[in-house]
Short mmCIF file of C-alpha atoms in Angstrom, two decimals:
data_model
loop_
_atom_site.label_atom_id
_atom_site.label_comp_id
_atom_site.label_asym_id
_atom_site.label_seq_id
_atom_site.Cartn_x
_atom_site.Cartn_y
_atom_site.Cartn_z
CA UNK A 1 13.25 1.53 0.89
CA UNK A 2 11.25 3.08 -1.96
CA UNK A 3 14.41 4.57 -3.63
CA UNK A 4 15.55 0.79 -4.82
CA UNK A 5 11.88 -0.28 -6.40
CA UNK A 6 10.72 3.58 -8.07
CA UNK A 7 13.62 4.78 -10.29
CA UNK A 8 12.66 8.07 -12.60
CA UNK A 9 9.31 7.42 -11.93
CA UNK A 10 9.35 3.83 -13.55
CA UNK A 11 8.77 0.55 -11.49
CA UNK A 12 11.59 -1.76 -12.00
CA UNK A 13 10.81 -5.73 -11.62
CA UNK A 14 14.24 -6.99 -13.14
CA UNK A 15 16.19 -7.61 -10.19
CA UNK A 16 17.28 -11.25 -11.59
CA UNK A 17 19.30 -9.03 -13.95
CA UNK A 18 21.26 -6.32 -12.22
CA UNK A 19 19.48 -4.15 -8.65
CA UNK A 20 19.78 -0.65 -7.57
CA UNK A 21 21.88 0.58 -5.48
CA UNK A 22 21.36 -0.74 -1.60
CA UNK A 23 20.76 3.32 -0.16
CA UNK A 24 23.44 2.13 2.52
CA UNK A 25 25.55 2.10 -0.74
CA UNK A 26 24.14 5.07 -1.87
CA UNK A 27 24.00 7.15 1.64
CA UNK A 28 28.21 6.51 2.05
CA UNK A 29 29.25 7.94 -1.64
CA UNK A 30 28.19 11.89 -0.43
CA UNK A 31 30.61 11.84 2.37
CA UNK A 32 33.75 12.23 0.25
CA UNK A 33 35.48 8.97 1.84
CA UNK A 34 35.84 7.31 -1.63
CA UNK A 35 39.19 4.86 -0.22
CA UNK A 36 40.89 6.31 -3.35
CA UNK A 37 44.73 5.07 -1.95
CA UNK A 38 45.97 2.04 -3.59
CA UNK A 39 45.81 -0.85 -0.55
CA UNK A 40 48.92 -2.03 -0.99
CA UNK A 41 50.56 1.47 -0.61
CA UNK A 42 52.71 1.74 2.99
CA UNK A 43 51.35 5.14 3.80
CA UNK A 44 48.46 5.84 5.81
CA UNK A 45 45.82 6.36 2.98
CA UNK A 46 46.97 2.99 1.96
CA UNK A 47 46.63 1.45 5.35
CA UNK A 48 43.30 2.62 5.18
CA UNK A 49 42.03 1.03 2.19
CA UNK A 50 43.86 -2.13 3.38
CA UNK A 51 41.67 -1.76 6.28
CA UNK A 52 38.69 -1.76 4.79
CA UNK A 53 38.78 -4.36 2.46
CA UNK A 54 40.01 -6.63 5.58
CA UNK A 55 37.16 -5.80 7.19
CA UNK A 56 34.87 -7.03 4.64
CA UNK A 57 37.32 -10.10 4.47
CA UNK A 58 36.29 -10.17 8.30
CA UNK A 59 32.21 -9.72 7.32
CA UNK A 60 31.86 -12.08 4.71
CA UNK A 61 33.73 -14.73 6.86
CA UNK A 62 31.56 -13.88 9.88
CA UNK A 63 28.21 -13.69 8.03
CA UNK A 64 28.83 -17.35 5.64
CA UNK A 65 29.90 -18.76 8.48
CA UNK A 66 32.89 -19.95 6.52
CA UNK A 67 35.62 -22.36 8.22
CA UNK A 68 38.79 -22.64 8.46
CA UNK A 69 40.66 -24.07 5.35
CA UNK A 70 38.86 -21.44 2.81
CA UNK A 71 39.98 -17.71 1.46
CA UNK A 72 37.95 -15.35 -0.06
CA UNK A 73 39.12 -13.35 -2.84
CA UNK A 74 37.56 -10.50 -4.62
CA UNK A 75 36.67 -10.10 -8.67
CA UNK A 76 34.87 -8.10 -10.74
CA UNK A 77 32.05 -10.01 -10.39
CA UNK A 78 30.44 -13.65 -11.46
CA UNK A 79 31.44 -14.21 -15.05
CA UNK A 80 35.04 -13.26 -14.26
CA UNK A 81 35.60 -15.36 -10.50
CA UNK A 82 33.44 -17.87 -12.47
CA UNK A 83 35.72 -18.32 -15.54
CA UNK A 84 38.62 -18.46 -12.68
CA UNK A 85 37.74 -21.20 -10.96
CA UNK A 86 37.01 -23.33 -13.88
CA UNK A 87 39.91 -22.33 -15.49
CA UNK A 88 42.14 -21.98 -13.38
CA UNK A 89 41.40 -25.25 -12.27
CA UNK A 90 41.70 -26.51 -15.98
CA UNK A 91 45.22 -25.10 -16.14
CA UNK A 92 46.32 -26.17 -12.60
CA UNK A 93 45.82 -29.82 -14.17
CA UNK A 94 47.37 -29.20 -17.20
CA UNK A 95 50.17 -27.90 -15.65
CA UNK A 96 50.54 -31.18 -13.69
CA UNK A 97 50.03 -33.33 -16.63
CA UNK A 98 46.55 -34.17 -16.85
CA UNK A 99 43.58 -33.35 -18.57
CA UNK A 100 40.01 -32.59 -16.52
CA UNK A 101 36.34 -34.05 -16.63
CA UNK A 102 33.92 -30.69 -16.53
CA UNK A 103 30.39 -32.01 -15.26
CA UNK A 104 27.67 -29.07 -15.41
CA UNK A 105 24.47 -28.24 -16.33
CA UNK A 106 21.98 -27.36 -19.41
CA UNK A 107 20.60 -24.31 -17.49
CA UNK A 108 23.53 -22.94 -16.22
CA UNK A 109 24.53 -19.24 -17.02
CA UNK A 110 26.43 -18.83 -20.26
CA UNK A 111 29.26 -17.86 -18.44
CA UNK A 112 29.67 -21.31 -17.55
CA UNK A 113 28.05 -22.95 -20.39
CA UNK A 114 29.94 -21.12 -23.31
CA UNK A 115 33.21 -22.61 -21.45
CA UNK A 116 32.76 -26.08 -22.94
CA UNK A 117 34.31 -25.50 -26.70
CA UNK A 118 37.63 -23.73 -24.92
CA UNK A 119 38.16 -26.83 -22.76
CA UNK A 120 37.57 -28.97 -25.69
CA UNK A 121 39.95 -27.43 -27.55
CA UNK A 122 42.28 -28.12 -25.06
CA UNK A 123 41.67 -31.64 -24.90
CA UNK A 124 39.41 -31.61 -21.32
CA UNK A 125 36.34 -33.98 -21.36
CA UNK A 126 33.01 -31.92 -20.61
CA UNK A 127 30.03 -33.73 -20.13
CA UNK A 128 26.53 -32.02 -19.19
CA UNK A 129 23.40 -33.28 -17.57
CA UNK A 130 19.84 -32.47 -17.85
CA UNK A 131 16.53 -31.07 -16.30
CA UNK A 132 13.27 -32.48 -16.19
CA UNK A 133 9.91 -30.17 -17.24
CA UNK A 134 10.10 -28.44 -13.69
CA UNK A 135 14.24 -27.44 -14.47
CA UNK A 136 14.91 -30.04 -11.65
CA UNK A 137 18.09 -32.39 -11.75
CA UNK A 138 18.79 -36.25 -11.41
CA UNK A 139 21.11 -37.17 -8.57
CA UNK A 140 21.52 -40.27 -10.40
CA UNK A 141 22.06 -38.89 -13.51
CA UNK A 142 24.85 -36.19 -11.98
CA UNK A 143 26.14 -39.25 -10.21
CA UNK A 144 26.79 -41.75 -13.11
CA UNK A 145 28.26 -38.87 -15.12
CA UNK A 146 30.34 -37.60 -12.06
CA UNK A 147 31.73 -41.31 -12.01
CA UNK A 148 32.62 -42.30 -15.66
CA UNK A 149 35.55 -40.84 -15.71
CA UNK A 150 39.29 -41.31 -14.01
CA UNK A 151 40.01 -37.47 -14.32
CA UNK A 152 40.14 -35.15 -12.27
CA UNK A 153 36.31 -33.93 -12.47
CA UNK A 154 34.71 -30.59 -11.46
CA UNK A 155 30.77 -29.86 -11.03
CA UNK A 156 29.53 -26.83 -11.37
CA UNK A 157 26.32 -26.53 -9.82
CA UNK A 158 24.14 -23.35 -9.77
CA UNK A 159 21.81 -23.07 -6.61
CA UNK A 160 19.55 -20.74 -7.82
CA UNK A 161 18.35 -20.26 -11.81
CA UNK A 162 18.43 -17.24 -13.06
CA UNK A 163 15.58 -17.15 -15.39
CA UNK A 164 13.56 -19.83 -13.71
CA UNK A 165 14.21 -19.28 -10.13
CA UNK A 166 13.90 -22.68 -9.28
CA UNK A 167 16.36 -23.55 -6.51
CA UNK A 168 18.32 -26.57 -6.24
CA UNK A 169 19.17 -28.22 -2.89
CA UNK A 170 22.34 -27.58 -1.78
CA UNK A 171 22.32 -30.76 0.97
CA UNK A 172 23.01 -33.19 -2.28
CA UNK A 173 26.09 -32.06 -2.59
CA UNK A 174 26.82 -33.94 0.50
CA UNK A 175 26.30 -36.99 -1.12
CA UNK A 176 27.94 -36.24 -4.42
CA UNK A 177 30.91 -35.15 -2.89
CA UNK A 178 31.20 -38.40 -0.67
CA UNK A 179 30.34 -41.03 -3.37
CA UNK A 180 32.24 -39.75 -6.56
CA UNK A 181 35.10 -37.51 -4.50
CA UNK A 182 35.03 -34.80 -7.03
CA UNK A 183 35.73 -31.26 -7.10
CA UNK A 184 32.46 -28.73 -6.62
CA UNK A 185 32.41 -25.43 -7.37
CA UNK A 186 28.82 -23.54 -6.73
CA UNK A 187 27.38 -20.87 -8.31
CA UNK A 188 26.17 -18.60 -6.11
CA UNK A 189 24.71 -15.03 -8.13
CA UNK A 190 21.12 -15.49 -7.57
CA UNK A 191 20.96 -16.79 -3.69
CA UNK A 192 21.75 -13.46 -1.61
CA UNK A 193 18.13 -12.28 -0.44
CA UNK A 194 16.29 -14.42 -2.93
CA UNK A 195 16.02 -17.65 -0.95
CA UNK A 196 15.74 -18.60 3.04
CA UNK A 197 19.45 -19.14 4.80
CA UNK A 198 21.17 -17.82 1.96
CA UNK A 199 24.44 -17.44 4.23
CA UNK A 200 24.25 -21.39 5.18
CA UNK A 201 26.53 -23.08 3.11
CA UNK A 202 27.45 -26.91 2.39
CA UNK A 203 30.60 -27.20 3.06
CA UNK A 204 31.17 -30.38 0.65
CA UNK A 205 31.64 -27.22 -2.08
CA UNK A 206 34.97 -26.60 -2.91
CA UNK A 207 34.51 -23.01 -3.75
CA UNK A 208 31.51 -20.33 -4.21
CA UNK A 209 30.63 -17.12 -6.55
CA UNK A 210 28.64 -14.27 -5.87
CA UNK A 211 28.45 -10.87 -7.57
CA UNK A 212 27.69 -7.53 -5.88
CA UNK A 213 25.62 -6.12 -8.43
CA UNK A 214 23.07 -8.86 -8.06
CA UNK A 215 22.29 -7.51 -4.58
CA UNK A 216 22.48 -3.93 -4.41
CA UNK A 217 26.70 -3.59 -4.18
CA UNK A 218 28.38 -1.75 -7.06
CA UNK A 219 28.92 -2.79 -10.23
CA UNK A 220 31.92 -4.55 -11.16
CA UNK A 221 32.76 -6.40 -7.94
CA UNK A 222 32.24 -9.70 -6.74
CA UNK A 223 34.06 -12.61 -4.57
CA UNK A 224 34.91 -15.94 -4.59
CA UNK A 225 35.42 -18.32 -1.61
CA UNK A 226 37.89 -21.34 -2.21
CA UNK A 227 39.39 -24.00 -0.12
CA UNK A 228 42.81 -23.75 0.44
CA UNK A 229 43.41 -27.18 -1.59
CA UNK A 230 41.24 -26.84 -4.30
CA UNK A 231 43.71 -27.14 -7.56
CA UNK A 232 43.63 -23.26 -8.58
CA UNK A 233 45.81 -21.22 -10.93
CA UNK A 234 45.45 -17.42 -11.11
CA UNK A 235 44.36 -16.14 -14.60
CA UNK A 236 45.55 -12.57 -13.44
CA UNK A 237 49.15 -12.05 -13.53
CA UNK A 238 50.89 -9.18 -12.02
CA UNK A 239 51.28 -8.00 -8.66
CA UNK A 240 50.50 -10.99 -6.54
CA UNK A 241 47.51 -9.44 -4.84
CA UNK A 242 45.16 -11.31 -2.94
CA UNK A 243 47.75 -13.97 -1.99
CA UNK A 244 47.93 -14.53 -5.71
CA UNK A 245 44.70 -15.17 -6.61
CA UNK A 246 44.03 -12.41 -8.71
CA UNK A 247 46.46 -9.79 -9.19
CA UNK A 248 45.43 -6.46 -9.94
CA UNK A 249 45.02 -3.16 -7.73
CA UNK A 250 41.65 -4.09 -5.62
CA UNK A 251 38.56 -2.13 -6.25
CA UNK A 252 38.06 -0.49 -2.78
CA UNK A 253 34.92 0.94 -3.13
CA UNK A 254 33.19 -1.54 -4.99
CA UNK A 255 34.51 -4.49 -2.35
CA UNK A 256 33.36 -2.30 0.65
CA UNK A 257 29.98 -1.97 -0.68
CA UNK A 258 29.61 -5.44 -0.81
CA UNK A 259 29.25 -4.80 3.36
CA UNK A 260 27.21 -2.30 2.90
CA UNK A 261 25.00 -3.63 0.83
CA UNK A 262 24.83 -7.36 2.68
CA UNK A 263 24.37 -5.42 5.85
CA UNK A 264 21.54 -3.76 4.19
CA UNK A 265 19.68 -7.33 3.33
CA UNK A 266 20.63 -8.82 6.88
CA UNK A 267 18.94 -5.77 8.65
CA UNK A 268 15.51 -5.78 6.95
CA UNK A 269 14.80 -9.36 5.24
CA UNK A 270 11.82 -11.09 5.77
CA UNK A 271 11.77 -14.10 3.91
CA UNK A 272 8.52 -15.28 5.06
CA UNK A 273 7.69 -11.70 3.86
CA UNK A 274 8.75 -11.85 0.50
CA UNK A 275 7.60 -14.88 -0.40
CA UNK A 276 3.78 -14.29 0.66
CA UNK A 277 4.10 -10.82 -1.56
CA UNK A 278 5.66 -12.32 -4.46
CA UNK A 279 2.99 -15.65 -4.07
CA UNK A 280 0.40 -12.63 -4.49
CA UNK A 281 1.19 -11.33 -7.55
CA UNK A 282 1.30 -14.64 -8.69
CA UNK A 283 -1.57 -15.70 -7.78
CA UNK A 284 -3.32 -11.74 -9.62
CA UNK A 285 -1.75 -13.10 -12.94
CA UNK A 286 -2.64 -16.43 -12.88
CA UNK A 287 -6.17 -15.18 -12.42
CA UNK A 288 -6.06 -13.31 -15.98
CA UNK A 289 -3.76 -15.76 -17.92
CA UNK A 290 -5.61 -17.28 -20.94
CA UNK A 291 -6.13 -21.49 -20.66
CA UNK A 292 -2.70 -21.49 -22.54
CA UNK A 293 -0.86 -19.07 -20.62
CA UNK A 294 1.01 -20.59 -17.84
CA UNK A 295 4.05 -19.93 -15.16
CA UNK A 296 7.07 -21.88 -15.35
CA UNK A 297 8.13 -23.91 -12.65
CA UNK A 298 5.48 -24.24 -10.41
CA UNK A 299 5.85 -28.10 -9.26
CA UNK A 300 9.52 -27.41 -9.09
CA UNK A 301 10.94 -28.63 -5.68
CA UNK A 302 11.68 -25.13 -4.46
CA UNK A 303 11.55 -21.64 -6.25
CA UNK A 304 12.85 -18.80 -4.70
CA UNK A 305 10.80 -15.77 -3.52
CA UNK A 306 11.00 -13.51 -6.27
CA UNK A 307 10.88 -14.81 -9.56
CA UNK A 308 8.19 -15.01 -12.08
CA UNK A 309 8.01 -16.32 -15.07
CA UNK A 310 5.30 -16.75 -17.54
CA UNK A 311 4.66 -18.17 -21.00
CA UNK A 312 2.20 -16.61 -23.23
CA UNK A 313 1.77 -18.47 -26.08
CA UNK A 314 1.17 -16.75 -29.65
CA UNK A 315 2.31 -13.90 -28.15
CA UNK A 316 6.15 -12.07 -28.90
CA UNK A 317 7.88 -10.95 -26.14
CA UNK A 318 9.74 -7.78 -27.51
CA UNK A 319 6.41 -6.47 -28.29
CA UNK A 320 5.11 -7.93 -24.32
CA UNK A 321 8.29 -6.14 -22.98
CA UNK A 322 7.49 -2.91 -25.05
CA UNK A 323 3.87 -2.81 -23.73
CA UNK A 324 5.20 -2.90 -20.12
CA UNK A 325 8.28 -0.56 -20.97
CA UNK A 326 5.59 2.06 -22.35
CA UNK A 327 3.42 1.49 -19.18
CA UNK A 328 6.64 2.33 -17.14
CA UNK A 329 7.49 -1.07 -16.06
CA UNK A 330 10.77 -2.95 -16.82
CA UNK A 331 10.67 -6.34 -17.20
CA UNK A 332 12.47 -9.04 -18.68
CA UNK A 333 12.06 -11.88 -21.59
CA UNK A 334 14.85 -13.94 -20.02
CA UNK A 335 16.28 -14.84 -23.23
CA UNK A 336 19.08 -13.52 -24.92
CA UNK A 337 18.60 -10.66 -27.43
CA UNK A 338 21.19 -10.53 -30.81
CA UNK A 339 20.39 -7.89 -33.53
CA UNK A 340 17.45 -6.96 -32.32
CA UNK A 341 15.89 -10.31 -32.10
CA UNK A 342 14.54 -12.21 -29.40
CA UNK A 343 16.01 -15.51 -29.30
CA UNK A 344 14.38 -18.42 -27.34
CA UNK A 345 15.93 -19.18 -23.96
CA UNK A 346 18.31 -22.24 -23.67
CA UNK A 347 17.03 -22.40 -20.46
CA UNK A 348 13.29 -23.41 -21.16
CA UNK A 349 14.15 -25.27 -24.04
CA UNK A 350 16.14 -26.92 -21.53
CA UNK A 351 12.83 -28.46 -19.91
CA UNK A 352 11.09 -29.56 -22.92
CA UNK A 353 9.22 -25.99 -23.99
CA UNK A 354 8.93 -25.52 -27.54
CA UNK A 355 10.86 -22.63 -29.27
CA UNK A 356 7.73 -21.16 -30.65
CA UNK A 357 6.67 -20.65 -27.22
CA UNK A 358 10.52 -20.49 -25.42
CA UNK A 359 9.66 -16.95 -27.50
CA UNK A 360 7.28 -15.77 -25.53
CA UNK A 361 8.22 -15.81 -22.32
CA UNK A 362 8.40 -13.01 -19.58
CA UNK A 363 10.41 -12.64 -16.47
CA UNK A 364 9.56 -10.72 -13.55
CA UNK A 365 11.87 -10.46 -10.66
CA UNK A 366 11.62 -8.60 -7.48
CA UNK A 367 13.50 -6.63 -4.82
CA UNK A 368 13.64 -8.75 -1.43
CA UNK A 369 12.21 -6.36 0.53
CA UNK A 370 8.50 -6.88 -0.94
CA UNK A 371 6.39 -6.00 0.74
CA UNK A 372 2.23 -6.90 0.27
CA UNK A 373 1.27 -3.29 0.01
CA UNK A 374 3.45 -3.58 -3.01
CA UNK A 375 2.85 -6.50 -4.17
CA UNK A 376 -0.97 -5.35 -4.40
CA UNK A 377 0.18 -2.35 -6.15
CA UNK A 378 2.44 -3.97 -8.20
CA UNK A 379 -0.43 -6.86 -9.67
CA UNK A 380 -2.61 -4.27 -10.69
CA UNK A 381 0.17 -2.66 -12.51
CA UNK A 382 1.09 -6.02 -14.13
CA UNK A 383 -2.55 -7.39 -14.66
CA UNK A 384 -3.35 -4.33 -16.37
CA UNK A 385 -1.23 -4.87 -19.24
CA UNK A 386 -1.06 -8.62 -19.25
CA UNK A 387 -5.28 -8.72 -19.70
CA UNK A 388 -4.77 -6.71 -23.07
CA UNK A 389 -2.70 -10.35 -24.08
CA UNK A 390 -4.98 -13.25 -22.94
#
């Protein structure tokens, strides 16, 4: 497994952003079966594409667990099937006469959160709720807002953060769904290997979003499930692939790595594992941090087992990322970066950090196959540059 954590001789701890290659995914491409026949071709190449991409239809069914009454379909990957669903559900309601009621959060991903002035503009209600200083939610809150209107309402609501890592409990959706009857559309990107029973779903969702890239798959590819009733109109038009969903010649290669890669995870996680390795490190650079220093999150409800992140107040993080990037370490600010500059993350702002320190932050994020040995290699790596800060 040391291929997917040493890459040209650099250590890589920005998995929250994009992962190697799974070496499953890696191991297939030399074998010169690249599935380059269009699936929906009659002929036998064709057939065989078909085939595969059925058969990770078949896997991804088998290893969510998924009942009957939802479809998968397949995307390029989270900020496409995620601008789908919303849309697409935006339009199917238009198209019947009425307007929607878009509930989501202040910490989700900007491909959810930059949605809000396009359904404005088309006259759809969005309303968004809150964190508290841990990026927790209200129930209540999501409730009441859920409630106050007559519309047709979706909820987005993103499991895992990101940039915090906190994790939000999937079992409320239970109750959301039952006492305000609306739509619920999860996203899904950070969960695969990241968090224990990833694969268990709550089936009170309406649809979920993953992205292959986020777990060792190819770039490019990602998949959606839906329920079969959930108000949906395709943004892709053209050859009515995927039962309509989203038309466009399927990427073979990039869907069947999604197997590959999923397999991969199955076959060596250790949750229990991951999360001792990654409480390690923690625990090295908390033991360096200056009195101001601190990691975000900590009294959150969950976190999942590879996320990091730290503020270090005073201190810039292009020139903290530079000092790790020159040390051979890549590592994240988990803010957004325009012209140069880095810009203070909606996210922490989000829970009540100033934008003087929002600035300052750094994000480290881990493969899921951690293991201690690393993890002890990996803190003195980290500690080394961090004590030159505090």
């Amino acid at each position: 497994m040391q291929l997917a954590r040493l890459i040209n001789n650099r250590y890589y701890f920005d998995y929250n952003a994009t992962s190697p290659l799974a070496e499953s995914v890696i191991n297939w491409f030399p074998n010169g079966d690249l599935l380059f026949a269009n699936p929906s071709s009659i002929h036998s190449s064709g057939k065989k594409s078909k085939r595969y991409i059925n058969d990770t239809k078949r896997f991804l069914n088998e290893t969510f667990k998924m009942p009957s009454g939802y479809k998968v379909f397949f995307h390029s990957g989270a900020t496409e099937g995620i601008n789908s669903l919303i849309k697409g559900f935006a339009q199917k309601t238009f198209a019947d006469g009425e307007r929607i009621h878009f509930v989501h959060s202040c910490v989700d991903h900007s491909c959810v959160y930059n949605l809000r002035a396009e359904l404005e503009l088309y006259g759809h209600e969005v309303s968004t709720f809150g964190v508290d200083e841990n990026g927790d939610y209200d129930i209540e809150e999501v409730i009441t807002l859920l409630k106050k209107s007559k519309k047709p309402t979706l909820l987005n609501f993103t499991w895992v953060n990101n940039e915090s890592g906190v994790v939000w409990n999937l079992d409320d959706l239970t109750r959301i769904k039952e006492e305000t009857n609306c739509f619920i559309h999860v996203d899904s990107v950070q969960s695969i290997g990241k968090i224990e029973e990833w694969n268990k779903l709550n089936f009170a969702a309406d649809a979920y979003t993953f992205s292959g890239h986020k777990f060792g798959a190819m770039k490019g590819v990602g998949f959606s499930f839906i329920r079969e009733d959930f108000p949906f109109c395709s943004m892709m038009r053209g050859g009515g692939q995927q039962e309509g969903m989203r038309s466009g010649t399927e990427n073979t290669n990039g869907i069947y790595s999604l197997k590959l890669a999923l397999e991969e995870i199955i076959s060596h996680q250790d949750y229990e594992r991951l999360f001792t390795a990654k409480k390690s490190i923690e625990d090295s650079i908390s033991n360096v941090l200056s009195s101001e220093a601190r990691i975000v999150s900590t009294k959150a409800k969950k976190r999942n087992g590879n996320t990091i992140y730290l503020i270090l107040p005073g201190r810039k993080a292009d020139v903290l990322i530079t000092a790790f990037d020159l040390a051979k370490m890549d590592v994240s600010s988990g803010s957004a970066c325009s012209s140069g500059a880095i810009l203070p993350s909606r996210v922490l702002l989000s829970m009540g950090i100033t934008e003087e320190d929002a600035k300052s932050a750094l994000r480290f994020s881990f493969s899921y196959s951690l293991t201690l040995e690393e993890a002890a290699e990996y803190s003195e790596k980290i500690t080394s540059i961090l004590k030159r800060f505090s």
